[in-house]
């Protein structure tokens, strides 16, 4: 039977076991759901929210219909951008501009939260004050990971972000590789950057049989540049450790994926497009939600095939 | 008492949680022995915890034994006697329970326990009225008086007593019985409903799921069925409500309100409760009639009533209902129920059987060509009753067995595949799974069958998949004789096995020593493999 290793994305999360249960439930939800347990498919979660946050979120904000995982309470301290060395500063400024995070301070809200949003109309694009909050978190997480920054989620705990997360990925992928059947990595948001980095650049990382990236920022121009020299456009596909397909699922109105979300143009195999991009139409105001992606029929069909029918 | 009460409770909780009746019995016997050997009273709070642990998994026999021992040891607090009475009612002894509760009301001074005792006493009278099939209206009068007086004395604390009084008054009106009370059913219900509505809008008020159930019943009394459905959905969807509570509410809806799935509001309320029962962690047996199987609420405004998640649950439940239409009772031609069977596509079992349509699959200890015991039927003795045929308007719901196509003896795969004399039309056969579920202690199975020859029922009590090997699957769904030959489904309502045995001392798989309480089914894949490799 197959095995799935999940890698979650940005923002704080509930404890690891709850998060895994929630993702499995979202995937199983409804008539055409994929119930991993019923199919005998084992799974694990590469959990890294504790690397960035002092304690787990008490209740998930990402399971409701139109949940948005940011509020004024989730704002992060922007002071980390104050004293970056030149190369990093340049990356962060370019990335911030691309993400629409133009100031180091998150813009004041026209109300405290999402209450001012019109419930009857879909907000496309996402209101600026929400987008800024999400992108501020994404910017920090991407930077801290790509530049292996020190981060102190709790007093007295300083963690090298990339090093720590890479170790966790390798450990979980090793566990998965010991299971019988195909081993598929399903990653979301910042988790897709982590998955790609490990498969492309970490020698200890065991090979896997399939990769699904969901709501990924990997097609944002600034990110593959940071994978150089291991990455080139013509040899971006992580062929050494990805033995099967790479399916990238996006929603055009997901603010994380960017204006041109197709990854196959940046991650070719021997100069030829090899990854598959799928446009999954989510709904509501918050299109980055993993719950919504997991209910998408195209995603489910592709994942079903990757898991062996 | 000089022993570790907390450790004992933890051990008992573990045994109860594992549904291990043998271990729970041993532990209770140990406690009974200690109670008998000491003059020191067992603390009342500890005793209540022990009794409630047992009640949680419906170990009512043990609960009775423990409560009796506690009373004998001198622990006669109202709490213990109320728990004892509860167990007696649940075991079918409401008259004895009423006597016990009468004693509690004579000497209990705490208002909470007086209210509890009055509620239980009302329940005992109500149960006696139901048990006597309405033959003793004076029992209904007593139930109304008991509930009604409690409500009159303390309407806030005793709202559920009031609603029960109102429901019984409405029942007596329907049955044109001369039952009276000083306050009308409508007045009681209006008061309860307005109190709950006021609390539900008050951010500082504490409301529990039972409030929603009470409000639903109040709306039924007031003939506001749309509001009743809304409240019932709120109640059923509340994560704090467990399946035992849902089962109790379901009983109230069917036994007292006499709701049925053919007509409103039962058509909308009963499926909500049943669907939620099936998805809860623990449950009670869910029995269905052929009318339930025929109910089609597809045209009901489900999204509005149930919400998105509720619709998914309901749609999943309906898939389960559809599966149960392919489940048959197997009887001797004299009418004696012997077991259960189910219909599958012949070529799902063996591609060589393509074109043969549907076939019946059951245990070979239920049906075989050469029976070795009186309990096993030969094809010419067997009648296969499909409730689904009644739904489709077929006069005779029984069909005969044409021939045995394949059989494996009880000590091997205990399976028989048979062709029916007149295969039914319009019944979707049960699909077979291609997968083995994950063994993580979280996977659930659903057994649909005719336990003890009764109506079709879902076993959902504690239906955890425990273990499997290449031939058998073990699960904890409680089953009874008559379930033999039932399909065992996974959460996707695909057949994973054929139920064939169960007991409190099932030998463990993989050569492990020891036994545990479990049911045993035959892997559908093992059956399929044996059929396709037959000579």
Tab-separated table of C-alpha atoms in Angstrom, chain A:
chain	number	residue	atom	x	y	z
A	1	UNK	CA	0.000	0.000	0.000
A	2	UNK	CA	1.011	3.563	-0.599
A	3	UNK	CA	2.352	6.039	1.932
A	4	UNK	CA	1.810	9.793	1.995
A	5	UNK	CA	4.105	12.310	3.634
A	6	UNK	CA	2.347	15.632	4.118
A	7	UNK	CA	4.204	18.913	4.576
A	8	UNK	CA	2.135	21.820	5.818
A	9	UNK	CA	2.433	25.485	4.942
A	10	UNK	CA	2.668	28.909	6.547
A	11	UNK	CA	0.918	30.217	9.662
A	12	UNK	CA	0.543	28.509	12.998
A	13	UNK	CA	-1.121	25.096	13.163
A	14	UNK	CA	-2.831	22.840	15.707
A	15	UNK	CA	-0.695	20.058	17.256
A	16	UNK	CA	0.806	17.636	14.746
A	17	UNK	CA	-1.575	14.722	15.332
A	18	UNK	CA	-4.612	16.978	15.086
A	19	UNK	CA	-3.309	18.578	11.931
A	20	UNK	CA	-2.721	15.194	10.312
A	21	UNK	CA	-6.209	14.012	11.267
A	22	UNK	CA	-7.695	17.217	9.917
A	23	UNK	CA	-5.886	16.933	6.581
A	24	UNK	CA	-6.973	13.318	6.223
A	25	UNK	CA	-10.552	14.259	7.027
A	26	UNK	CA	-10.510	17.072	4.482
A	27	UNK	CA	-9.209	14.706	1.858
A	28	UNK	CA	-11.854	12.087	2.708
A	29	UNK	CA	-14.708	14.575	2.890
A	30	UNK	CA	-17.700	14.056	0.604
A	31	UNK	CA	-18.717	11.572	-2.041
A	32	UNK	CA	-15.513	11.501	-4.068
A	33	UNK	CA	-13.166	11.836	-1.119
A	34	UNK	CA	-9.995	9.826	-0.746
A	35	UNK	CA	-10.159	8.017	2.573
A	36	UNK	CA	-6.555	7.044	3.197
A	37	UNK	CA	-7.367	4.846	6.204
A	38	UNK	CA	-9.962	2.838	4.341
A	39	UNK	CA	-7.523	2.269	1.503
A	40	UNK	CA	-4.836	1.125	3.895
A	41	UNK	CA	-2.620	4.084	3.013
A	42	UNK	CA	-0.373	5.212	5.839
A	43	UNK	CA	0.606	8.837	6.323
A	44	UNK	CA	2.787	11.153	8.351
A	45	UNK	CA	3.069	14.915	8.659
A	46	UNK	CA	6.293	16.868	8.523
A	47	UNK	CA	5.371	19.309	11.252
A	48	UNK	CA	7.370	22.508	11.508
A	49	UNK	CA	4.920	25.062	12.951
A	50	UNK	CA	6.738	24.698	16.286
A	51	UNK	CA	9.929	25.927	14.629
A	52	UNK	CA	8.227	29.266	13.996
A	53	UNK	CA	5.664	29.585	16.817
A	54	UNK	CA	5.823	29.278	20.605
A	55	UNK	CA	2.892	26.919	20.950
A	56	UNK	CA	0.371	25.177	18.713
A	57	UNK	CA	-2.776	26.914	17.657
A	58	UNK	CA	-5.580	25.801	19.947
A	59	UNK	CA	-8.151	25.398	17.190
A	60	UNK	CA	-7.581	25.410	13.501
A	61	UNK	CA	-8.779	28.335	11.494
A	62	UNK	CA	-8.480	26.569	8.195
A	63	UNK	CA	-11.359	24.150	8.256
A	64	UNK	CA	-14.347	26.418	7.989
A	65	UNK	CA	-15.855	27.377	4.706
A	66	UNK	CA	-14.353	30.786	4.418
A	67	UNK	CA	-11.661	30.819	6.964
A	68	UNK	CA	-8.774	33.142	6.719
A	69	UNK	CA	-5.856	32.123	8.891
A	70	UNK	CA	-4.757	35.604	9.865
A	71	UNK	CA	-5.997	38.152	12.345
A	72	UNK	CA	-4.328	40.971	14.176
A	73	UNK	CA	-3.320	38.353	16.753
A	74	UNK	CA	-1.320	36.389	14.209
A	75	UNK	CA	0.730	39.369	13.061
A	76	UNK	CA	4.425	38.718	13.252
A	77	UNK	CA	7.028	41.115	14.502
A	78	UNK	CA	8.525	42.751	11.370
A	79	UNK	CA	11.780	43.697	13.097
A	80	UNK	CA	13.514	40.617	11.665
A	81	UNK	CA	13.922	42.630	8.433
A	82	UNK	CA	15.820	45.443	10.096
A	83	UNK	CA	19.391	44.219	10.037
A	84	UNK	CA	19.751	41.736	7.231
A	85	UNK	CA	23.035	41.330	5.368
A	86	UNK	CA	23.119	42.681	1.828
A	87	UNK	CA	22.234	39.583	-0.172
A	88	UNK	CA	19.373	38.692	2.105
A	89	UNK	CA	18.136	42.253	2.243
A	90	UNK	CA	18.035	42.377	-1.509
A	91	UNK	CA	16.107	39.077	-1.683
A	92	UNK	CA	13.621	40.197	0.953
A	93	UNK	CA	13.036	43.552	-0.730
A	94	UNK	CA	12.443	41.970	-4.125
A	95	UNK	CA	10.288	39.247	-2.675
A	96	UNK	CA	8.357	41.742	-0.555
A	97	UNK	CA	7.595	43.785	-3.618
A	98	UNK	CA	6.491	40.680	-5.497
A	99	UNK	CA	4.260	39.634	-2.620
A	100	UNK	CA	2.869	43.107	-2.118
A	101	UNK	CA	4.411	43.545	1.316
A	102	UNK	CA	5.635	47.055	0.737
A	103	UNK	CA	6.186	48.258	4.283
A	104	UNK	CA	7.858	46.637	7.193
A	105	UNK	CA	4.755	47.401	9.238
A	106	UNK	CA	1.604	45.599	8.325
A	107	UNK	CA	-0.994	48.077	7.210
A	108	UNK	CA	-3.548	49.096	9.785
A	109	UNK	CA	-6.872	47.507	9.249
A	110	UNK	CA	-10.003	49.363	8.311
A	111	UNK	CA	-11.589	47.332	11.106
A	112	UNK	CA	-10.156	44.792	13.386
A	113	UNK	CA	-10.662	41.758	11.282
A	114	UNK	CA	-12.666	40.347	8.453
A	115	UNK	CA	-15.956	41.618	9.769
A	116	UNK	CA	-16.104	44.418	7.263
A	117	UNK	CA	-15.978	42.007	4.387
A	118	UNK	CA	-19.092	41.569	2.354
A	119	UNK	CA	-20.325	38.023	2.855
A	120	UNK	CA	-22.365	37.920	-0.281
A	121	UNK	CA	-19.719	38.902	-2.787
A	122	UNK	CA	-16.527	37.047	-3.432
A	123	UNK	CA	-13.540	39.276	-2.835
A	124	UNK	CA	-11.206	38.922	-5.750
A	125	UNK	CA	-8.557	39.967	-5.260
A	126	UNK	CA	-8.336	39.385	-1.544
A	127	UNK	CA	-8.676	42.580	0.516
A	128	UNK	CA	-5.317	44.252	0.845
A	129	UNK	CA	-5.165	44.168	4.637
A	130	UNK	CA	-5.598	40.414	4.662
A	131	UNK	CA	-3.237	39.773	1.808
A	132	UNK	CA	-0.538	41.814	3.512
A	133	UNK	CA	-0.797	39.762	6.679
A	134	UNK	CA	-0.544	36.457	4.838
A	135	UNK	CA	2.295	37.652	2.660
A	136	UNK	CA	4.202	39.003	5.635
A	137	UNK	CA	4.184	35.538	7.148
A	138	UNK	CA	5.125	33.925	3.861
A	139	UNK	CA	7.977	36.382	3.391
A	140	UNK	CA	9.401	35.648	6.828
A	141	UNK	CA	9.064	31.888	6.485
A	142	UNK	CA	10.568	31.778	3.012
A	143	UNK	CA	13.462	33.978	4.075
A	144	UNK	CA	14.163	32.110	7.297
A	145	UNK	CA	14.091	28.798	5.501
A	146	UNK	CA	16.076	29.710	2.403
A	147	UNK	CA	18.740	31.568	4.376
A	148	UNK	CA	18.790	29.130	7.298
A	149	UNK	CA	18.126	31.967	9.710
A	150	UNK	CA	18.252	31.641	13.477
A	151	UNK	CA	14.773	31.904	14.925
A	152	UNK	CA	13.660	31.800	18.548
A	153	UNK	CA	10.056	30.615	18.709
A	154	UNK	CA	10.236	30.331	22.501
A	155	UNK	CA	12.451	31.996	25.066
A	156	UNK	CA	15.722	30.128	25.293
A	157	UNK	CA	15.218	28.235	22.036
A	158	UNK	CA	17.132	29.373	18.966
A	159	UNK	CA	16.724	27.196	15.917
A	160	UNK	CA	18.441	27.183	12.566
A	161	UNK	CA	15.266	27.045	10.528
A	162	UNK	CA	16.398	25.288	7.363
A	163	UNK	CA	18.645	22.842	9.148
A	164	UNK	CA	15.948	21.822	11.603
A	165	UNK	CA	13.191	21.465	9.009
A	166	UNK	CA	15.419	19.592	6.582
A	167	UNK	CA	16.266	17.082	9.324
A	168	UNK	CA	12.592	16.558	10.016
A	169	UNK	CA	11.816	16.079	6.326
A	170	UNK	CA	14.594	13.548	5.868
A	171	UNK	CA	13.456	11.626	8.944
A	172	UNK	CA	9.835	11.459	7.770
A	173	UNK	CA	10.766	10.636	4.182
A	174	UNK	CA	13.009	7.859	5.465
A	175	UNK	CA	10.067	6.443	7.415
A	176	UNK	CA	7.907	6.674	4.331
A	177	UNK	CA	10.460	4.979	2.137
A	178	UNK	CA	10.391	1.983	4.475
A	179	UNK	CA	6.666	1.480	3.800
A	180	UNK	CA	5.574	-0.817	0.988
A	181	UNK	CA	4.110	0.737	-2.146
A	182	UNK	CA	4.492	4.163	-3.712
A	183	UNK	CA	5.592	7.014	-1.487
A	184	UNK	CA	3.959	10.338	-2.345
A	185	UNK	CA	4.808	13.735	-0.872
A	186	UNK	CA	1.840	16.105	-0.626
A	187	UNK	CA	2.878	19.626	0.284
A	188	UNK	CA	1.080	22.925	0.668
A	189	UNK	CA	2.170	26.529	0.464
A	190	UNK	CA	5.591	27.026	2.094
A	191	UNK	CA	5.683	23.248	2.481
A	192	UNK	CA	6.146	23.010	-1.286
A	193	UNK	CA	9.322	25.094	-1.061
A	194	UNK	CA	10.583	22.786	1.673
A	195	UNK	CA	9.663	19.663	-0.302
A	196	UNK	CA	11.386	20.925	-3.432
A	197	UNK	CA	14.481	22.059	-1.575
A	198	UNK	CA	14.928	18.688	0.113
A	199	UNK	CA	14.316	16.641	-3.020
A	200	UNK	CA	16.604	18.817	-5.086
A	201	UNK	CA	19.353	19.807	-2.707
A	202	UNK	CA	19.600	17.480	0.275
A	203	UNK	CA	21.821	14.475	-0.491
A	204	UNK	CA	20.524	12.452	2.496
A	205	UNK	CA	16.957	12.785	1.327
A	206	UNK	CA	15.573	9.431	0.170
A	207	UNK	CA	13.856	9.292	-3.225
A	208	UNK	CA	10.074	9.429	-3.489
A	209	UNK	CA	7.634	8.225	-6.127
A	210	UNK	CA	5.544	11.321	-6.570
A	211	UNK	CA	5.293	14.960	-5.519
A	212	UNK	CA	2.165	17.050	-5.278
A	213	UNK	CA	2.628	20.764	-4.646
A	214	UNK	CA	-0.499	22.711	-3.743
A	215	UNK	CA	-0.913	26.479	-3.595
A	216	UNK	CA	2.810	26.811	-4.166
A	217	UNK	CA	4.907	29.979	-4.433
A	218	UNK	CA	7.578	28.033	-6.345
A	219	UNK	CA	6.709	29.797	-9.602
A	220	UNK	CA	7.512	33.189	-8.125
A	221	UNK	CA	10.671	34.217	-9.932
A	222	UNK	CA	12.627	35.083	-6.790
A	223	UNK	CA	12.391	31.650	-5.236
A	224	UNK	CA	14.067	29.387	-7.824
A	225	UNK	CA	16.876	31.920	-8.029
A	226	UNK	CA	17.709	31.120	-4.439
A	227	UNK	CA	18.103	27.429	-5.303
A	228	UNK	CA	21.043	28.184	-7.579
A	229	UNK	CA	23.429	26.645	-8.433
A	230	UNK	CA	21.542	23.364	-7.902
A	231	UNK	CA	18.637	24.785	-9.841
A	232	UNK	CA	18.559	25.874	-13.454
A	233	UNK	CA	15.485	26.381	-15.531
A	234	UNK	CA	16.462	23.511	-17.835
A	235	UNK	CA	17.358	21.192	-14.997
A	236	UNK	CA	14.939	22.307	-12.314
A	237	UNK	CA	13.086	19.016	-11.999
A	238	UNK	CA	14.392	17.126	-8.940
A	239	UNK	CA	14.984	13.997	-11.020
A	240	UNK	CA	17.537	12.434	-8.696
A	241	UNK	CA	15.119	12.032	-5.841
A	242	UNK	CA	11.743	12.345	-7.547
A	243	UNK	CA	11.209	9.107	-9.443
A	244	UNK	CA	7.646	9.755	-10.573
A	245	UNK	CA	5.322	12.623	-11.456
A	246	UNK	CA	5.254	16.141	-10.083
A	247	UNK	CA	1.736	17.537	-10.030
A	248	UNK	CA	1.327	21.190	-9.142
A	249	UNK	CA	-2.179	22.337	-8.169
A	250	UNK	CA	-3.069	26.007	-8.054
A	251	UNK	CA	-6.014	28.359	-8.016
A	252	UNK	CA	-5.485	31.554	-9.984
A	253	UNK	CA	-6.968	33.580	-7.133
A	254	UNK	CA	-4.767	32.011	-4.490
A	255	UNK	CA	-2.618	34.994	-3.405
A	256	UNK	CA	0.382	32.807	-2.591
A	257	UNK	CA	0.884	31.325	-6.051
A	258	UNK	CA	1.386	34.616	-7.895
A	259	UNK	CA	0.187	35.861	-11.246
A	260	UNK	CA	1.881	33.109	-13.271
A	261	UNK	CA	1.480	29.983	-11.178
A	262	UNK	CA	2.636	27.347	-13.667
A	263	UNK	CA	5.770	25.679	-12.415
A	264	UNK	CA	6.588	23.566	-15.436
A	265	UNK	CA	8.247	26.542	-17.141
A	266	UNK	CA	10.758	26.886	-14.279
A	267	UNK	CA	11.456	23.299	-13.405
A	268	UNK	CA	12.176	21.466	-16.638
A	269	UNK	CA	13.749	18.075	-17.038
A	270	UNK	CA	16.557	18.111	-19.615
A	271	UNK	CA	15.120	21.267	-21.094
A	272	UNK	CA	11.615	19.828	-21.458
A	273	UNK	CA	8.568	20.622	-19.338
A	274	UNK	CA	7.977	17.636	-17.042
A	275	UNK	CA	5.755	18.797	-14.203
A	276	UNK	CA	1.982	18.907	-14.607
A	277	UNK	CA	0.119	22.090	-13.658
A	278	UNK	CA	-3.521	21.791	-12.659
A	279	UNK	CA	-5.836	24.729	-12.257
A	280	UNK	CA	-8.253	23.807	-9.484
A	281	UNK	CA	-11.068	26.271	-8.985
A	282	UNK	CA	-11.629	26.892	-5.296
A	283	UNK	CA	-14.358	29.122	-3.925
A	284	UNK	CA	-14.973	31.955	-1.503
A	285	UNK	CA	-12.640	34.658	-0.295
A	286	UNK	CA	-9.728	32.593	0.840
A	287	UNK	CA	-8.467	30.442	-2.027
A	288	UNK	CA	-5.257	29.270	-0.377
A	289	UNK	CA	-7.095	26.984	2.064
A	290	UNK	CA	-5.834	23.402	2.027
A	291	UNK	CA	-9.347	22.223	3.003
A	292	UNK	CA	-10.695	23.661	-0.225
A	293	UNK	CA	-7.873	22.361	-2.375
A	294	UNK	CA	-8.371	18.880	-0.909
A	295	UNK	CA	-11.998	18.920	-1.997
A	296	UNK	CA	-11.095	19.735	-5.577
A	297	UNK	CA	-12.058	17.010	-8.061
A	298	UNK	CA	-8.976	17.507	-10.236
A	299	UNK	CA	-6.627	17.265	-7.269
A	300	UNK	CA	-8.383	14.155	-6.009
A	301	UNK	CA	-8.271	12.485	-9.394
A	302	UNK	CA	-4.549	13.163	-9.764
A	303	UNK	CA	-3.712	12.090	-6.242
A	304	UNK	CA	-5.829	8.952	-6.657
A	305	UNK	CA	-3.775	7.997	-9.696
A	306	UNK	CA	-0.503	8.719	-7.890
A	307	UNK	CA	-1.609	6.508	-4.994
A	308	UNK	CA	-2.272	3.636	-7.323
A	309	UNK	CA	-5.905	4.035	-8.401
